[in-house]
Amino acid sequence: MLGQMMHRPLCTTTILSHARTAFPAARIISRGQDKSVSHFDFGQLSGRVAQLANWLVAQAIGVGDRVATLAWNDHRHLELYYAIAGIGAVCHTVNPRLPVDNIAYIIEHAEDRLLFVDPGFLPLLPDILAKVKNPPEIVLLSELAGSAAARQAIAAHDLGTYETLIQDQPEAFDWPEFDENTACGICYTSGTTGNPKGVLYSHRSTVLHAMQVAISFSSILREGQRVLSLVPLFHVNAWGLPYTCALVGASPVFAGPHLDGESLFELMQAEQVNSVWGVPTVLTSLLQEIDKRGCLPAGFDNILVGGSAVSASFIEAYEKLGISVNHAWGMTEMNPIGTQGSIAPEMQQLPRAELTRLKLRQGRKIFGIEMKLVDQAGQEIAQDGRQSGELLVRSNTTAAQYFKNPQATAEAFDAEGWFRTGDIANIDATGNLLITDRAKDLIKSGGEWISSLELENIILSHAAIADCAVVAAAHEKWDERPLIVAVPKRNPADYSAADKDALFAELLDLLRQNLPKWQLPDGLVLLDQLPLTATGKISKIKLREQFHTYFSKAE
Ligand code: AMP
């Protein structure tokens, strides 16, 4: 017997219209290229979104058309999210940090018809457009002094500037109703090998994700809070923040292109930001700025960190300042959040060191996610906190396939339709997940696997180390052995060979206290910085390539 309830489609415009009426005090706070800050309420934002939707429809953009963005975090990018999806088209957020060949590939693969571009990215365009068979037409998001020549180079595709194009459009739009399974956005994963793979989000998955995240992160994401998203709108929907803030009445804050510690501190201080969301690298530069100034920005209360593993020293540094650290794990294919690392009430009295150890774990699944662990033969293993295996997930907010990519789809799902995350993890009796490595980053030594994340975490607790990665380097006898690539706090050039040997010996002493001897790294390299991927994570693939022959050379 079926229930007898109404069925209203879960569409992203319903979130915006809810915010407009329910949260008149909430603000969208947006800093531009010139560092000026604008404030809008959701009513004003809705008017601008309607103007943009009217203009898009006048360009004959319709259901299913892909419209791309190449832009920093600001109010216009948010307007694009809502307007494009609201008319049934698909918002394709392009990551400007990808290599030009990748950008051209995804624009062509997605068949983007329009591309909205921040003026700072104009110099990339001639190269990109030359590589795309049917290049999209371009809208410039704002003017930038000195960009006339760059604009001239794309004149054949240039439709005009955003504000000029939308200014005469009506501030109301009759939003169409469509099937909630209609696509609303597409994001490509920056795969470590091969071409990026597209994940096509639906309105339904996006609204459900926003509701799930709003419930799970209610302690930091609530009415009246100001939330600074350092997660780019061009990557994994900024963890759903464009929707979750509007859903709960929080005020999203966007930093524009200025992501250095000093600019972040100034924005937070001026705008009384409560919560900052980002990957460890960008939150570390904020921490350094706080250290330098010896004070916190006013109102700052908590961070949400995710995207790559955090270290105990990172958590302790923030918590010593009184900033609570919340941890999340997720991925592009999951809309993107899968877990939240809040501490259960009965655990909150644990000693500080225990709490830090708990916070290092990626946390419990948010509502709606199912998880299983499998061994190398694909057999399910116990969730006992000890056995590690590959993590597979299933949910209404997980991709069911990759866009126009049957081969990648065939590899990514098991026979029952579970998605293989590629993460190696254990899950303890309380359902708390610990990612121990990416499957591709595991180090295979003499037939045994060594997880790099545990080694890195211990190495980062050494006072002389600012950042590090442990990667596999080829070894004649053992197949692969771990190599530490570290950024010391002192300039690496100041280390004599003896200093470096002494540091390596200290690191091995530290590791020996926690790990079996065969897992201890065989070498140490000091660099002044680690290479990052397009999404701000340490690029282990680059390090592996660079140091592949380190041990054969050393011998
Ligand atoms: P992406 O799709 O680019 O967001 O990358 C997703 C991958 O980032 C995951 O599969 C994990 O390997 C990694 N990741 C995300 N969050 C965390 C976290 N909190 N701790 C460790 N790794 C993470």
mmCIF file of C-alpha atoms in Angstrom, residues 184-326:
data_model
loop_
_atom_site.group_PDB
_atom_site.id
_atom_site.type_symbol
_atom_site.label_atom_id
_atom_site.label_comp_id
_atom_site.label_asym_id
_atom_site.label_seq_id
_atom_site.Cartn_x
_atom_site.Cartn_y
_atom_site.Cartn_z
ATOM 1 C CA CYS A 184 21.745 20.724 -11.502
ATOM 2 C CA GLY A 185 25.542 20.680 -11.474
ATOM 3 C CA ILE A 186 28.611 18.871 -12.680
ATOM 4 C CA CYS A 187 32.024 18.688 -11.118
ATOM 5 C CA TYR A 188 35.040 16.822 -12.486
ATOM 6 C CA THR A 189 37.375 14.964 -10.157
ATOM 7 C CA SER A 190 40.998 15.805 -10.674
ATOM 8 C CA GLY A 191 41.983 12.154 -11.024
ATOM 9 C CA THR A 192 45.617 11.326 -10.422
ATOM 10 C CA THR A 193 45.856 9.525 -13.739
ATOM 11 C CA GLY A 194 43.923 9.841 -16.988
ATOM 12 C CA ASN A 195 41.366 12.493 -17.772
ATOM 13 C CA PRO A 196 39.141 14.026 -15.071
ATOM 14 C CA LYS A 197 35.810 12.243 -14.536
ATOM 15 C CA GLY A 198 32.510 14.109 -14.329
ATOM 16 C CA VAL A 199 29.973 13.691 -11.526
ATOM 17 C CA LEU A 200 26.510 14.919 -12.485
ATOM 18 C CA TYR A 201 24.599 15.994 -9.363
ATOM 19 C CA SER A 202 20.812 16.028 -9.324
ATOM 20 C CA HIS A 203 18.536 18.567 -7.625
ATOM 21 C CA ARG A 204 17.322 15.756 -5.387
ATOM 22 C CA SER A 205 20.819 14.671 -4.285
ATOM 23 C CA THR A 206 21.838 18.273 -3.706
ATOM 24 C CA VAL A 207 18.808 19.175 -1.579
ATOM 25 C CA LEU A 208 19.061 15.929 0.401
ATOM 26 C CA HIS A 209 22.782 16.532 0.952
ATOM 27 C CA ALA A 210 22.075 20.049 2.202
ATOM 28 C CA MET A 211 19.490 18.718 4.658
ATOM 29 C CA GLN A 212 21.763 15.904 5.840
ATOM 30 C CA VAL A 213 24.703 18.253 6.356
ATOM 31 C CA ALA A 214 22.530 20.838 8.093
ATOM 32 C CA ILE A 215 21.426 18.203 10.597
ATOM 33 C CA SER A 216 24.865 16.729 11.200
ATOM 34 C CA PHE A 217 26.702 20.045 11.553
ATOM 35 C CA SER A 218 23.979 21.907 13.430
ATOM 36 C CA SER A 219 26.399 22.909 16.212
ATOM 37 C CA ILE A 220 28.399 25.119 13.824
ATOM 38 C CA LEU A 221 25.958 25.723 10.983
ATOM 39 C CA ARG A 222 22.962 27.572 12.341
ATOM 40 C CA GLU A 223 20.942 30.757 12.101
ATOM 41 C CA GLY A 224 22.940 33.859 12.925
ATOM 42 C CA GLN A 225 26.370 32.285 12.302
ATOM 43 C CA ARG A 226 28.800 33.682 9.737
ATOM 44 C CA VAL A 227 30.559 30.934 7.858
ATOM 45 C CA LEU A 228 33.633 31.617 5.728
ATOM 46 C CA SER A 229 33.989 29.081 2.954
ATOM 47 C CA LEU A 230 37.616 28.633 2.009
ATOM 48 C CA VAL A 231 36.528 25.563 0.112
ATOM 49 C CA PRO A 232 36.228 26.827 -3.437
ATOM 50 C CA LEU A 233 32.858 27.000 -5.162
ATOM 51 C CA PHE A 234 34.782 25.481 -8.087
ATOM 52 C CA HIS A 235 35.448 22.277 -6.157
ATOM 53 C CA VAL A 236 32.791 19.869 -4.820
ATOM 54 C CA ASN A 237 30.146 22.607 -4.408
ATOM 55 C CA ALA A 238 32.138 24.143 -1.542
ATOM 56 C CA TRP A 239 30.974 21.188 0.591
ATOM 57 C CA GLY A 240 27.344 22.134 -0.107
ATOM 58 C CA LEU A 241 27.679 25.434 1.729
ATOM 59 C CA PRO A 242 25.828 27.521 -0.911
ATOM 60 C CA TYR A 243 22.742 25.493 -0.004
ATOM 61 C CA THR A 244 23.259 24.645 3.669
ATOM 62 C CA CYS A 245 23.698 28.281 4.739
ATOM 63 C CA ALA A 246 20.470 29.273 2.984
ATOM 64 C CA LEU A 247 18.694 26.272 4.456
ATOM 65 C CA VAL A 248 19.504 27.135 8.078
ATOM 66 C CA GLY A 249 19.786 30.934 7.923
ATOM 67 C CA ALA A 250 23.559 31.184 8.332
ATOM 68 C CA SER A 251 25.456 33.907 6.459
ATOM 69 C CA PRO A 252 28.005 32.653 3.928
ATOM 70 C CA VAL A 253 31.185 34.709 3.642
ATOM 71 C CA PHE A 254 33.254 34.595 0.444
ATOM 72 C CA ALA A 255 36.870 35.716 0.318
ATOM 73 C CA GLY A 256 37.270 36.291 -3.439
ATOM 74 C CA PRO A 257 40.768 35.692 -4.763
ATOM 75 C CA HIS A 258 42.580 36.780 -1.579
ATOM 76 C CA LEU A 259 43.419 33.606 0.316
ATOM 77 C CA ASP A 260 46.676 34.507 2.069
ATOM 78 C CA GLY A 261 46.666 34.439 5.874
ATOM 79 C CA GLU A 262 46.773 38.219 6.267
ATOM 80 C CA SER A 263 43.824 38.875 3.924
ATOM 81 C CA LEU A 264 41.804 36.113 5.573
ATOM 82 C CA PHE A 265 42.443 37.487 9.034
ATOM 83 C CA GLU A 266 41.397 41.003 7.937
ATOM 84 C CA LEU A 267 38.165 39.745 6.378
ATOM 85 C CA MET A 268 37.312 37.620 9.418
ATOM 86 C CA GLN A 269 38.020 40.500 11.792
ATOM 87 C CA ALA A 270 35.950 42.992 9.776
ATOM 88 C CA GLU A 271 33.027 40.632 9.207
ATOM 89 C CA GLN A 272 32.982 38.811 12.558
ATOM 90 C CA VAL A 273 33.268 35.358 11.044
ATOM 91 C CA ASN A 274 32.365 32.516 13.428
ATOM 92 C CA SER A 275 33.221 29.403 11.454
ATOM 93 C CA VAL A 276 35.824 28.727 8.757
ATOM 94 C CA TRP A 277 35.624 25.722 6.422
ATOM 95 C CA GLY A 278 38.647 24.551 4.488
ATOM 96 C CA VAL A 279 41.403 22.076 3.713
ATOM 97 C CA PRO A 280 44.352 21.801 6.143
ATOM 98 C CA THR A 281 46.791 23.768 3.947
ATOM 99 C CA VAL A 282 44.740 26.973 3.838
ATOM 100 C CA LEU A 283 43.735 26.682 7.500
ATOM 101 C CA THR A 284 47.427 26.334 8.348
ATOM 102 C CA SER A 285 48.191 29.678 6.702
ATOM 103 C CA LEU A 286 45.419 31.234 8.793
ATOM 104 C CA LEU A 287 46.956 29.671 11.898
ATOM 105 C CA GLN A 288 50.345 31.142 11.038
ATOM 106 C CA GLU A 289 48.800 34.591 10.704
ATOM 107 C CA ILE A 290 47.064 34.229 14.083
ATOM 108 C CA ASP A 291 50.410 33.189 15.591
ATOM 109 C CA LYS A 292 52.121 36.197 14.039
ATOM 110 C CA ARG A 293 49.535 38.642 15.381
ATOM 111 C CA GLY A 294 49.202 36.923 18.739
ATOM 112 C CA CYS A 295 45.384 37.288 18.727
ATOM 113 C CA LEU A 296 42.271 35.779 17.183
ATOM 114 C CA PRO A 297 39.939 37.595 14.790
ATOM 115 C CA ALA A 298 36.888 38.750 16.755
ATOM 116 C CA GLY A 299 34.015 36.258 16.813
ATOM 117 C CA PHE A 300 36.084 33.330 15.538
ATOM 118 C CA ASP A 301 34.834 30.150 17.211
ATOM 119 C CA ASN A 302 35.380 26.996 15.154
ATOM 120 C CA ILE A 303 36.730 25.389 12.001
ATOM 121 C CA LEU A 304 35.525 22.556 9.815
ATOM 122 C CA VAL A 305 38.497 20.826 8.236
ATOM 123 C CA GLY A 306 38.489 18.101 5.586
ATOM 124 C CA GLY A 307 39.639 17.237 2.099
ATOM 125 C CA SER A 308 42.814 15.594 3.344
ATOM 126 C CA ALA A 309 44.074 14.151 6.606
ATOM 127 C CA VAL A 310 44.795 16.470 9.526
ATOM 128 C CA SER A 311 47.578 16.039 12.055
ATOM 129 C CA ALA A 312 47.389 16.007 15.834
ATOM 130 C CA SER A 313 49.629 19.091 15.938
ATOM 131 C CA PHE A 314 47.182 20.976 13.693
ATOM 132 C CA ILE A 315 44.205 20.079 15.914
ATOM 133 C CA GLU A 316 46.076 20.942 19.117
ATOM 134 C CA ALA A 317 47.306 24.280 17.759
ATOM 135 C CA TYR A 318 43.738 25.417 17.006
ATOM 136 C CA GLU A 319 42.221 24.004 20.172
ATOM 137 C CA LYS A 320 44.866 25.675 22.354
ATOM 138 C CA LEU A 321 43.526 28.936 20.959
ATOM 139 C CA GLY A 322 39.998 27.956 22.025
ATOM 140 C CA ILE A 323 38.864 27.235 18.452
ATOM 141 C CA SER A 324 36.960 23.963 18.247
ATOM 142 C CA VAL A 325 38.033 21.677 15.436
ATOM 143 C CA ASN A 326 35.382 19.765 13.496
#
